[in-house]
């Protein structure tokens, strides 16, 4: 079989489809693949005396309902599932715009899976954690240099959790200054991540959203009209999801500061900025980075991730505790923060991801970090100019340089063929690709968002472009093949999508699924 169809320049691809049951459905009573270790005598003796070495909240009252299944069937099950999966290590993953799907060096996985890491426990005495605390402290120092901030916490388990922590810091800061009741508004922009507005709303803030001007920049006149004595803060991504960098960002932060607000920066994706511009010089009081984006640690299907949260000196007392301090001889955990917002998750963050990010930065050095940004921007602008050559594709707003990603539109193609961006997304699966559309609501009609990062070669990008070009041509010449896709993938088209909007039909765990079956008499 040909690897690439030279005439069409697209990959000849057909994915395995196993129709594999979930593992609970493979349960067979009495079958086993492992013998559990013998319980320690200390535990047995304590239980016999009616005393347990485990606290009450950690003891089960009923046995866990785990599937009983042999080793070979477990192996077969997960290998089959792996064959039905696409991912950053498997295909040209430039279609997950805003998520920065880049290569994670395998050597860093070896570090993270070392017994020295896997045996760590968060309740160890800090005397036995000096190596990990040193890595965490040094990563803090690197992040300070990269951002201009004065202190970092790695406790947040995601970018959204870091945004929630920053919104909490804004509230705590204004409480400390006696203005919490007065300052009840957070300003953001429509092309920033929805988590910015949602986390601030969870903290009780009214959200004011700025829309772009004719060039795609947040409208500075609307910001001037929005700020007041009620302004608690301003949160924004720059560049936003359009890939457009706002060159007037320092003016924005100054306007908010003049009104008494705090400015915080969503740098979940800073891939086009490393070594070029920093949060401090843009006037921000806080920022966060996603280690599982810019700094190469794996996304791991939503976790475990790490949001690195940095603040200027005046906000250090409000950070989640503990921080890692160093007195010149010993590393220690510092819980003594006068106005800490408290913990946003258990313990101190994800040490494996902290180590991976540390190793990635050390491997690149200062020049290498800037190279990452420059290559990412180069790749993105090559892709940008090639996509605009495809019939029916466009990129709304300015015609100039975009940074690390672009939000495109198939509006013209949809109007002329009836094929939608969701149709094209499903058809891309037939060529071993995928792409993401946009956050809802769709401000840009029929959107798709691409971000090539620094990890991909020109040949990789050309393959992706060829697949999009081929599908766009199909939309104009044989639209039904696109509308009925996929044809070669494990996924299928869902005809009725209404159930996505009905929580009563959701089953995110096997236990919930069984309860809903019983409730419905099935």
Short mmCIF file of C-alpha atoms in Angstrom, two decimals:
data_model
loop_
_atom_site.label_atom_id
_atom_site.label_comp_id
_atom_site.label_asym_id
_atom_site.label_seq_id
_atom_site.Cartn_x
_atom_site.Cartn_y
_atom_site.Cartn_z
CA UNK A 1 0.00 0.00 0.00
CA UNK A 2 1.34 3.43 -0.90
CA UNK A 3 2.25 5.62 2.04
CA UNK A 4 1.20 8.81 0.26
CA UNK A 5 -1.01 9.03 -2.81
CA UNK A 6 1.40 10.99 -5.03
CA UNK A 7 -1.32 12.20 -7.36
CA UNK A 8 -3.54 13.56 -4.61
CA UNK A 9 -0.67 14.11 -2.10
CA UNK A 10 -2.80 12.78 0.72
CA UNK A 11 -2.17 9.83 2.99
CA UNK A 12 -3.75 6.47 2.17
CA UNK A 13 -5.13 5.75 5.63
CA UNK A 14 -7.56 3.33 7.21
CA UNK A 15 -7.79 3.10 10.98
CA UNK A 16 -8.43 -0.11 12.90
CA UNK A 17 -11.96 -0.43 14.25
CA UNK A 18 -12.54 -3.03 16.95
CA UNK A 19 -15.95 -2.16 18.38
CA UNK A 20 -14.27 -2.95 21.70
CA UNK A 21 -16.48 -3.06 24.83
CA UNK A 22 -15.48 -0.98 27.83
CA UNK A 23 -13.49 -2.96 30.37
CA UNK A 24 -16.37 -3.36 32.83
CA UNK A 25 -18.30 -5.24 30.16
CA UNK A 26 -15.40 -7.71 29.85
CA UNK A 27 -15.78 -8.69 33.53
CA UNK A 28 -15.96 -12.43 34.20
CA UNK A 29 -16.35 -13.48 37.81
CA UNK A 30 -13.41 -15.51 39.10
CA UNK A 31 -11.05 -14.54 36.28
CA UNK A 32 -7.93 -12.72 37.39
CA UNK A 33 -4.68 -11.41 36.01
CA UNK A 34 -2.86 -10.53 39.22
CA UNK A 35 -2.66 -11.74 42.79
CA UNK A 36 -2.89 -8.95 45.30
CA UNK A 37 0.04 -8.61 47.72
CA UNK A 38 -0.36 -10.00 51.21
CA UNK A 39 -1.59 -7.37 53.67
CA UNK A 40 1.08 -6.25 56.12
CA UNK A 41 0.86 -8.04 59.48
CA UNK A 42 0.68 -4.71 61.27
CA UNK A 43 -2.56 -3.93 59.46
CA UNK A 44 -3.98 -7.42 60.12
CA UNK A 45 -3.16 -7.27 63.83
CA UNK A 46 -4.63 -3.78 64.18
CA UNK A 47 -7.83 -4.83 62.43
CA UNK A 48 -8.14 -7.83 64.76
CA UNK A 49 -7.97 -5.53 67.75
CA UNK A 50 -10.67 -3.34 66.32
CA UNK A 51 -8.11 -0.64 65.58
CA UNK A 52 -6.90 0.45 62.14
CA UNK A 53 -3.67 2.07 61.09
CA UNK A 54 -5.74 3.78 58.40
CA UNK A 55 -7.91 6.76 59.30
CA UNK A 56 -11.65 6.18 59.05
CA UNK A 57 -12.15 8.27 55.91
CA UNK A 58 -9.65 6.05 54.04
CA UNK A 59 -11.28 2.71 54.91
CA UNK A 60 -13.80 1.12 52.57
CA UNK A 61 -17.08 -0.15 53.91
CA UNK A 62 -17.73 -2.28 50.81
CA UNK A 63 -15.38 -3.96 48.37
CA UNK A 64 -14.64 -2.04 45.16
CA UNK A 65 -16.57 -3.32 42.15
CA UNK A 66 -13.60 -3.80 39.85
CA UNK A 67 -13.68 -5.87 36.66
CA UNK A 68 -12.21 -9.37 36.98
CA UNK A 69 -10.22 -10.08 33.84
CA UNK A 70 -7.11 -12.00 32.78
CA UNK A 71 -3.81 -10.38 31.87
CA UNK A 72 -3.93 -11.29 28.19
CA UNK A 73 -7.44 -9.86 27.83
CA UNK A 74 -6.36 -6.65 29.60
CA UNK A 75 -3.43 -6.32 27.20
CA UNK A 76 -5.62 -7.06 24.17
CA UNK A 77 -8.22 -4.54 25.34
CA UNK A 78 -5.85 -1.61 25.71
CA UNK A 79 -3.84 -2.40 22.58
CA UNK A 80 -7.07 -2.37 20.58
CA UNK A 81 -8.06 0.97 22.09
CA UNK A 82 -4.62 2.36 21.27
CA UNK A 83 -5.12 1.42 17.61
CA UNK A 84 -8.30 3.50 17.59
CA UNK A 85 -6.54 6.62 18.85
CA UNK A 86 -4.80 9.55 17.17
CA UNK A 87 -2.44 11.82 19.09
CA UNK A 88 0.59 14.09 19.03
CA UNK A 89 3.04 11.17 18.96
CA UNK A 90 1.10 9.38 16.22
CA UNK A 91 0.04 11.88 13.55
CA UNK A 92 0.72 15.43 12.31
CA UNK A 93 -1.09 17.18 15.15
CA UNK A 94 -1.38 20.79 14.01
CA UNK A 95 -5.18 20.84 14.12
CA UNK A 96 -5.65 21.25 17.87
CA UNK A 97 -5.38 25.02 17.80
CA UNK A 98 -4.84 26.80 21.15
CA UNK A 99 -3.54 23.54 22.69
CA UNK A 100 0.09 23.68 21.46
CA UNK A 101 0.48 20.00 20.58
CA UNK A 102 4.24 19.68 20.39
CA UNK A 103 6.81 16.93 20.66
CA UNK A 104 7.57 15.86 24.23
CA UNK A 105 11.15 14.51 24.32
CA UNK A 106 11.24 10.83 25.23
CA UNK A 107 14.29 11.37 27.43
CA UNK A 108 12.13 13.56 29.67
CA UNK A 109 9.71 10.65 30.03
CA UNK A 110 12.62 8.54 31.26
CA UNK A 111 13.36 11.16 33.92
CA UNK A 112 9.72 11.37 35.00
CA UNK A 113 9.30 7.58 35.23
CA UNK A 114 12.49 7.06 37.23
CA UNK A 115 11.94 5.21 40.55
CA UNK A 116 13.24 8.34 42.23
CA UNK A 117 10.11 10.10 40.92
CA UNK A 118 7.52 7.34 41.05
CA UNK A 119 8.33 6.61 44.72
CA UNK A 120 7.79 10.22 45.81
CA UNK A 121 4.99 10.89 48.26
CA UNK A 122 3.66 14.36 49.12
CA UNK A 123 3.63 13.59 52.85
CA UNK A 124 7.35 12.79 52.98
CA UNK A 125 9.44 14.92 55.28
CA UNK A 126 10.93 17.78 53.27
CA UNK A 127 14.39 16.64 54.41
CA UNK A 128 13.89 13.65 52.06
CA UNK A 129 12.59 15.82 49.20
CA UNK A 130 15.53 18.13 48.71
CA UNK A 131 16.17 17.07 45.11
CA UNK A 132 12.57 17.61 43.99
CA UNK A 133 12.30 20.85 45.93
CA UNK A 134 15.49 22.06 44.24
CA UNK A 135 14.04 21.30 40.79
CA UNK A 136 10.79 23.11 41.71
CA UNK A 137 12.67 26.13 43.05
CA UNK A 138 14.90 26.32 39.97
CA UNK A 139 11.88 26.07 37.66
CA UNK A 140 10.39 28.96 39.64
CA UNK A 141 13.55 30.99 38.92
CA UNK A 142 13.39 30.15 35.20
CA UNK A 143 9.73 31.16 35.04
CA UNK A 144 10.55 34.45 36.74
CA UNK A 145 13.16 35.18 34.08
CA UNK A 146 10.83 34.17 31.23
CA UNK A 147 7.90 36.27 32.50
CA UNK A 148 9.36 39.04 34.67
CA UNK A 149 7.17 37.96 37.60
CA UNK A 150 8.61 37.71 41.13
CA UNK A 151 7.27 34.36 42.42
CA UNK A 152 5.63 31.25 41.02
CA UNK A 153 3.34 28.57 42.38
CA UNK A 154 2.96 25.23 40.57
CA UNK A 155 0.04 23.97 42.62
CA UNK A 156 -2.69 24.53 40.00
CA UNK A 157 -3.56 21.36 38.11
CA UNK A 158 -4.62 23.10 34.89
CA UNK A 159 -4.81 26.44 33.15
CA UNK A 160 -8.41 26.87 34.21
CA UNK A 161 -7.47 26.16 37.82
CA UNK A 162 -4.72 28.78 37.54
CA UNK A 163 -7.26 31.27 36.18
CA UNK A 164 -9.54 30.45 39.12
CA UNK A 165 -6.61 31.01 41.49
CA UNK A 166 -5.87 34.38 39.86
CA UNK A 167 -9.52 35.46 40.13
CA UNK A 168 -9.35 34.42 43.81
CA UNK A 169 -6.21 36.52 44.28
CA UNK A 170 -7.96 39.53 42.72
CA UNK A 171 -10.84 39.19 45.20
CA UNK A 172 -8.52 38.62 48.17
CA UNK A 173 -6.38 41.62 47.20
CA UNK A 174 -9.40 43.95 47.07
CA UNK A 175 -10.70 42.49 50.35
CA UNK A 176 -7.38 43.36 51.97
CA UNK A 177 -7.79 46.93 50.68
CA UNK A 178 -11.42 47.22 51.80
CA UNK A 179 -12.79 47.43 48.25
CA UNK A 180 -14.13 43.94 47.61
CA UNK A 181 -17.80 44.96 47.67
CA UNK A 182 -17.23 47.98 45.45
CA UNK A 183 -15.09 46.25 42.81
CA UNK A 184 -17.37 43.59 41.35
CA UNK A 185 -16.52 43.59 37.63
CA UNK A 186 -13.93 41.70 35.59
CA UNK A 187 -13.21 42.76 32.00
CA UNK A 188 -12.14 40.25 29.34
CA UNK A 189 -12.30 39.82 25.54
CA UNK A 190 -14.41 37.60 23.32
CA UNK A 191 -11.43 35.87 21.69
CA UNK A 192 -9.79 35.02 25.01
CA UNK A 193 -10.37 31.56 26.46
CA UNK A 194 -13.88 31.09 27.94
CA UNK A 195 -12.32 29.92 31.21
CA UNK A 196 -11.28 33.51 31.88
CA UNK A 197 -14.88 34.64 32.13
CA UNK A 198 -16.21 31.48 33.74
CA UNK A 199 -13.67 31.35 36.59
CA UNK A 200 -14.23 35.02 37.39
CA UNK A 201 -17.99 34.41 37.34
CA UNK A 202 -17.56 31.53 39.80
CA UNK A 203 -15.90 34.04 42.14
CA UNK A 204 -19.02 36.20 41.90
CA UNK A 205 -17.83 38.80 39.40
CA UNK A 206 -19.94 40.42 36.73
CA UNK A 207 -18.24 39.86 33.36
CA UNK A 208 -17.76 42.64 30.83
CA UNK A 209 -16.68 41.34 27.41
CA UNK A 210 -14.86 43.47 24.85
CA UNK A 211 -15.41 42.71 21.16
CA UNK A 212 -12.80 43.37 18.46
CA UNK A 213 -12.52 46.36 16.20
CA UNK A 214 -12.44 46.01 12.40
CA UNK A 215 -8.83 44.77 12.52
CA UNK A 216 -9.42 42.08 15.14
CA UNK A 217 -7.84 43.94 18.06
CA UNK A 218 -9.75 44.39 21.34
CA UNK A 219 -11.36 47.82 21.10
CA UNK A 220 -9.44 50.21 23.35
CA UNK A 221 -12.22 52.82 23.29
CA UNK A 222 -14.65 50.23 24.62
CA UNK A 223 -12.16 49.42 27.39
CA UNK A 224 -12.00 53.09 28.37
CA UNK A 225 -15.79 53.15 28.54
CA UNK A 226 -15.92 49.94 30.59
CA UNK A 227 -13.47 50.75 33.41
CA UNK A 228 -14.76 52.41 36.54
CA UNK A 229 -14.50 52.34 40.32
CA UNK A 230 -16.22 48.92 40.04
CA UNK A 231 -13.38 47.39 38.01
CA UNK A 232 -11.70 44.61 39.94
CA UNK A 233 -9.51 43.32 37.15
CA UNK A 234 -8.75 42.73 33.50
CA UNK A 235 -7.89 39.27 32.13
CA UNK A 236 -6.81 38.63 28.56
CA UNK A 237 -4.79 36.37 26.29
CA UNK A 238 -2.35 38.08 23.93
CA UNK A 239 -2.22 36.93 21.22
CA UNK A 240 -5.83 35.87 21.41
CA UNK A 241 -7.20 32.74 19.74
CA UNK A 242 -7.09 34.52 16.39
CA UNK A 243 -3.28 34.61 16.60
CA UNK A 244 -3.39 38.41 16.44
CA UNK A 245 -1.01 40.15 18.88
CA UNK A 246 -2.27 43.40 20.39
CA UNK A 247 0.63 45.89 20.18
CA UNK A 248 -1.20 48.33 22.46
CA UNK A 249 -1.42 45.91 25.38
CA UNK A 250 0.61 48.17 27.66
CA UNK A 251 -1.97 50.93 27.12
CA UNK A 252 -4.73 48.47 28.08
CA UNK A 253 -3.07 47.47 31.34
CA UNK A 254 -2.31 51.11 32.19
CA UNK A 255 -5.97 52.08 31.72
CA UNK A 256 -7.03 49.32 34.12
CA UNK A 257 -4.34 50.18 36.66
CA UNK A 258 -5.40 53.86 36.58
CA UNK A 259 -8.89 52.66 37.52
CA UNK A 260 -7.50 50.62 40.44
CA UNK A 261 -7.84 47.17 38.86
CA UNK A 262 -5.49 44.17 38.74
CA UNK A 263 -4.31 42.90 35.33
CA UNK A 264 -3.78 39.19 34.82
CA UNK A 265 -2.49 37.45 31.74
CA UNK A 266 -3.62 34.13 30.28
CA UNK A 267 -0.38 32.79 28.82
CA UNK A 268 -1.55 29.20 28.65
CA UNK A 269 -0.04 29.31 25.20
CA UNK A 270 3.07 31.48 25.07
CA UNK A 271 4.72 29.53 22.28
CA UNK A 272 5.18 32.49 19.98
CA UNK A 273 6.53 34.81 22.69
CA UNK A 274 9.35 32.95 24.48
CA UNK A 275 12.44 35.15 24.75
CA UNK A 276 10.72 37.95 22.82
CA UNK A 277 8.23 39.64 25.14
CA UNK A 278 7.30 39.26 28.81
CA UNK A 279 4.26 39.79 31.01
CA UNK A 280 6.07 42.30 33.22
CA UNK A 281 6.91 44.72 30.41
CA UNK A 282 3.31 44.49 29.18
CA UNK A 283 2.15 45.78 32.58
CA UNK A 284 0.61 42.61 34.04
CA UNK A 285 0.42 41.85 37.76
CA UNK A 286 -0.03 38.10 37.25
CA UNK A 287 0.33 35.51 34.52
CA UNK A 288 0.24 31.77 34.14
CA UNK A 289 1.78 29.26 31.75
CA UNK A 290 0.50 25.80 30.97
CA UNK A 291 3.47 23.47 31.35
CA UNK A 292 1.51 20.98 29.22
CA UNK A 293 1.48 23.43 26.31
CA UNK A 294 4.41 25.79 25.89
CA UNK A 295 6.79 23.77 28.04
CA UNK A 296 6.26 20.40 26.35
CA UNK A 297 4.85 18.22 29.12
CA UNK A 298 2.18 15.84 27.78
CA UNK A 299 -1.48 16.84 27.79
CA UNK A 300 -2.45 13.36 29.00
CA UNK A 301 -6.06 13.76 27.84
CA UNK A 302 -6.77 16.56 30.28
CA UNK A 303 -4.52 15.60 33.16
CA UNK A 304 -2.30 15.52 35.08
CA UNK A 305 -1.43 18.99 33.92
CA UNK A 306 0.22 21.97 35.58
CA UNK A 307 -0.59 25.68 35.53
CA UNK A 308 2.43 27.73 36.59
CA UNK A 309 1.07 30.86 38.30
CA UNK A 310 3.36 33.88 38.68
CA UNK A 311 2.79 37.21 40.45
CA UNK A 312 4.54 40.50 41.13
CA UNK A 313 5.92 41.08 44.62
CA UNK A 314 2.84 42.84 46.05
CA UNK A 315 0.70 39.77 45.28
CA UNK A 316 3.09 37.12 46.65
CA UNK A 317 1.30 36.95 50.05
CA UNK A 318 -1.90 35.92 48.23
CA UNK A 319 -0.45 32.92 46.35
CA UNK A 320 -1.64 29.36 47.10
CA UNK A 321 0.52 27.85 49.86
CA UNK A 322 3.04 26.36 50.11
CA UNK A 323 5.84 27.92 48.06
CA UNK A 324 9.34 26.47 47.84
CA UNK A 325 11.99 28.62 49.53
CA UNK A 326 15.78 28.30 49.63
CA UNK A 327 17.94 29.79 52.38
CA UNK A 328 21.25 29.06 50.67
CA UNK A 329 21.62 25.63 52.27
CA UNK A 330 18.22 23.96 52.44
CA UNK A 331 14.99 23.93 50.47
CA UNK A 332 11.77 24.18 52.43
CA UNK A 333 8.02 24.47 52.01
CA UNK A 334 6.77 27.90 53.03
CA UNK A 335 3.17 27.95 54.32
CA UNK A 336 3.61 31.34 56.00
CA UNK A 337 1.78 33.59 53.52
CA UNK A 338 -0.21 36.30 55.26
CA UNK A 339 -3.13 36.52 52.84
CA UNK A 340 -2.93 33.22 50.97
CA UNK A 341 -6.05 32.20 49.07
CA UNK A 342 -5.39 28.71 50.42
CA UNK A 343 -4.85 25.59 48.38
CA UNK A 344 -6.46 25.24 44.96
CA UNK A 345 -5.69 21.52 44.91
CA UNK A 346 -4.08 18.97 47.20
CA UNK A 347 -0.38 19.19 47.98
CA UNK A 348 2.22 20.85 45.75
CA UNK A 349 1.40 20.21 42.08
CA UNK A 350 2.48 17.45 39.68
CA UNK A 351 6.20 16.78 40.26
CA UNK A 352 6.63 14.72 37.09
CA UNK A 353 5.46 17.63 34.95
CA UNK A 354 7.58 20.07 36.90
CA UNK A 355 10.60 17.86 36.17
CA UNK A 356 9.72 17.48 32.48
CA UNK A 357 9.38 21.27 32.04
CA UNK A 358 12.62 21.86 33.94
CA UNK A 359 14.48 19.37 31.73
CA UNK A 360 12.98 20.89 28.57
CA UNK A 361 14.13 24.39 29.52
CA UNK A 362 17.60 23.16 30.54
CA UNK A 363 17.92 21.26 27.28
CA UNK A 364 17.13 24.34 25.19
CA UNK A 365 18.71 27.19 27.11
CA UNK A 366 17.83 30.85 26.59
CA UNK A 367 18.65 30.90 22.87
CA UNK A 368 16.76 27.65 22.31
CA UNK A 369 13.63 29.08 23.92
CA UNK A 370 13.70 32.02 21.52
CA UNK A 371 14.29 29.59 18.64
CA UNK A 372 11.12 27.76 19.69
CA UNK A 373 9.10 30.96 19.36
CA UNK A 374 10.64 32.01 16.07
CA UNK A 375 10.17 28.59 14.44
CA UNK A 376 6.60 28.33 15.75
CA UNK A 377 5.76 31.73 14.24
CA UNK A 378 7.52 30.80 10.97
CA UNK A 379 5.61 27.51 10.73
CA UNK A 380 2.33 29.21 11.50
CA UNK A 381 2.76 31.89 8.87
CA UNK A 382 3.78 29.36 6.22
CA UNK A 383 0.63 27.39 7.03
CA UNK A 384 -1.41 30.61 7.08
CA UNK A 385 -0.36 31.67 3.57
CA UNK A 386 -0.93 28.17 2.16
CA UNK A 387 -4.38 27.81 3.74
CA UNK A 388 -5.48 31.11 2.20
CA UNK A 389 -4.78 29.60 -1.24
CA UNK A 390 -7.48 26.96 -0.66
CA UNK A 391 -10.78 27.78 -2.35
CA UNK A 392 -13.41 28.69 0.24
CA UNK A 393 -10.99 29.35 3.14
CA UNK A 394 -10.33 32.70 4.78
CA UNK A 395 -8.82 34.25 7.92
CA UNK A 396 -10.93 37.18 9.14
CA UNK A 397 -9.44 40.50 10.28
CA UNK A 398 -5.96 41.82 9.53
CA UNK A 399 -3.92 40.49 6.60
CA UNK A 400 -0.60 40.84 8.40
CA UNK A 401 1.57 38.55 10.51
CA UNK A 402 -0.13 36.10 12.85
CA UNK A 403 1.79 34.64 15.75
CA UNK A 404 1.50 31.01 16.84
CA UNK A 405 -1.95 30.10 15.51
CA UNK A 406 -4.84 31.30 13.34
CA UNK A 407 -8.61 30.97 13.57
CA UNK A 408 -9.75 30.43 9.99
CA UNK A 409 -13.21 30.33 8.42
CA UNK A 410 -14.96 28.12 5.83
CA UNK A 411 -17.84 30.61 5.54
CA UNK A 412 -17.47 31.01 1.76
CA UNK A 413 -17.14 27.25 1.20
CA UNK A 414 -20.23 26.55 3.33
CA UNK A 415 -22.29 29.14 1.46
CA UNK A 416 -21.23 27.72 -1.90
CA UNK A 417 -21.38 23.97 -1.15
CA UNK A 418 -23.41 23.38 2.02
CA UNK A 419 -20.41 21.60 3.57
CA UNK A 420 -19.72 22.81 7.12
CA UNK A 421 -16.60 22.99 9.24
CA UNK A 422 -17.87 20.01 11.29
CA UNK A 423 -18.22 17.99 8.07
CA UNK A 424 -14.64 18.79 7.12
CA UNK A 425 -13.43 17.92 10.61
CA UNK A 426 -14.95 14.44 10.30
CA UNK A 427 -13.55 13.97 6.78
CA UNK A 428 -10.04 14.86 8.02
CA UNK A 429 -10.17 11.72 10.17
CA UNK A 430 -10.15 9.69 6.92
CA UNK A 431 -6.62 10.93 6.26
CA UNK A 432 -5.24 10.43 9.78
CA UNK A 433 -5.74 14.05 10.82
CA UNK A 434 -8.10 16.05 12.96
CA UNK A 435 -8.78 19.69 13.59
CA UNK A 436 -10.55 21.74 16.19
CA UNK A 437 -13.19 24.31 15.30
CA UNK A 438 -13.56 26.95 18.02
CA UNK A 439 -14.97 27.71 21.41
CA UNK A 440 -18.69 28.38 21.47
CA UNK A 441 -20.34 30.61 20.52
CA UNK A 442 -18.85 30.79 17.02
CA UNK A 443 -17.93 34.47 16.62
CA UNK A 444 -16.09 33.63 13.40
CA UNK A 445 -18.50 31.66 11.17
CA UNK A 446 -17.61 28.05 10.25
CA UNK A 447 -14.32 28.27 12.16
CA UNK A 448 -11.28 26.03 12.37
CA UNK A 449 -8.19 26.75 14.46
CA UNK A 450 -4.71 25.49 13.53
CA UNK A 451 -1.44 25.76 15.48
CA UNK A 452 1.63 24.05 14.02
CA UNK A 453 4.17 24.73 16.86
CA UNK A 454 7.91 24.37 16.34
CA UNK A 455 7.80 20.58 16.23
CA UNK A 456 6.69 20.06 12.63
CA UNK A 457 8.69 20.12 9.42
CA UNK A 458 7.66 21.73 6.15
CA UNK A 459 6.87 18.23 4.83
CA UNK A 460 4.54 17.63 7.78
CA UNK A 461 2.73 20.90 7.15
CA UNK A 462 2.51 20.20 3.42
CA UNK A 463 0.80 16.86 4.12
CA UNK A 464 -1.76 18.57 6.33
CA UNK A 465 -2.34 21.33 3.76
CA UNK A 466 -2.76 18.72 1.00
CA UNK A 467 -5.47 16.95 3.00
CA UNK A 468 -7.40 20.19 3.58
CA UNK A 469 -7.03 21.14 -0.09
CA UNK A 470 -8.25 17.73 -1.22
CA UNK A 471 -11.32 17.90 1.04
CA UNK A 472 -12.14 21.46 -0.05
CA UNK A 473 -12.05 20.27 -3.67
CA UNK A 474 -14.36 17.38 -2.72
CA UNK A 475 -16.78 19.88 -1.17
CA UNK A 476 -17.09 21.63 -4.53
CA UNK A 477 -17.15 18.50 -6.72
CA UNK A 478 -18.65 15.72 -4.55
CA UNK A 479 -20.01 17.28 -1.34
CA UNK A 480 -21.84 14.13 -0.21
CA UNK A 481 -18.56 12.28 0.39
CA UNK A 482 -17.61 15.03 2.88
CA UNK A 483 -21.05 15.30 4.46
CA UNK A 484 -21.20 11.55 5.11
CA UNK A 485 -17.65 11.20 6.44
CA UNK A 486 -15.81 9.60 8.06
CA UNK A 487 -15.40 6.49 5.94
CA UNK A 488 -12.03 5.08 7.10
CA UNK A 489 -11.98 5.98 10.79
CA UNK A 490 -13.18 4.52 14.07
CA UNK A 491 -15.44 7.49 14.72
CA UNK A 492 -18.86 7.99 13.14
CA UNK A 493 -21.23 10.83 12.53
CA UNK A 494 -23.76 11.50 15.29
CA UNK A 495 -27.02 12.39 13.62
CA UNK A 496 -28.86 13.57 16.73
CA UNK A 497 -26.67 15.86 18.82
CA UNK A 498 -29.46 17.15 21.07
CA UNK A 499 -28.44 14.79 23.86
CA UNK A 500 -25.23 16.80 24.30
CA UNK A 501 -27.43 19.52 25.80
CA UNK A 502 -29.30 17.17 28.19
CA UNK A 503 -27.40 16.30 31.41
CA UNK A 504 -29.94 13.56 32.13
CA UNK A 505 -28.47 11.62 29.21
CA UNK A 506 -24.82 12.04 30.18
CA UNK A 507 -22.92 9.10 31.72
CA UNK A 508 -19.35 10.02 32.50
CA UNK A 509 -18.66 6.90 34.61
CA UNK A 510 -19.73 3.25 34.40
CA UNK A 511 -21.51 3.56 37.74
CA UNK A 512 -23.61 6.49 36.53
CA UNK A 513 -24.36 4.61 33.32
CA UNK A 514 -25.71 1.61 35.24
CA UNK A 515 -27.82 3.85 37.48
CA UNK A 516 -29.38 5.58 34.50
CA UNK A 517 -30.08 2.25 32.80
CA UNK A 518 -31.83 1.02 35.94
CA UNK A 519 -33.75 4.30 36.27
CA UNK A 520 -35.00 3.97 32.70
CA UNK A 521 -35.92 0.32 33.20
CA UNK A 522 -33.35 -1.03 30.73
#
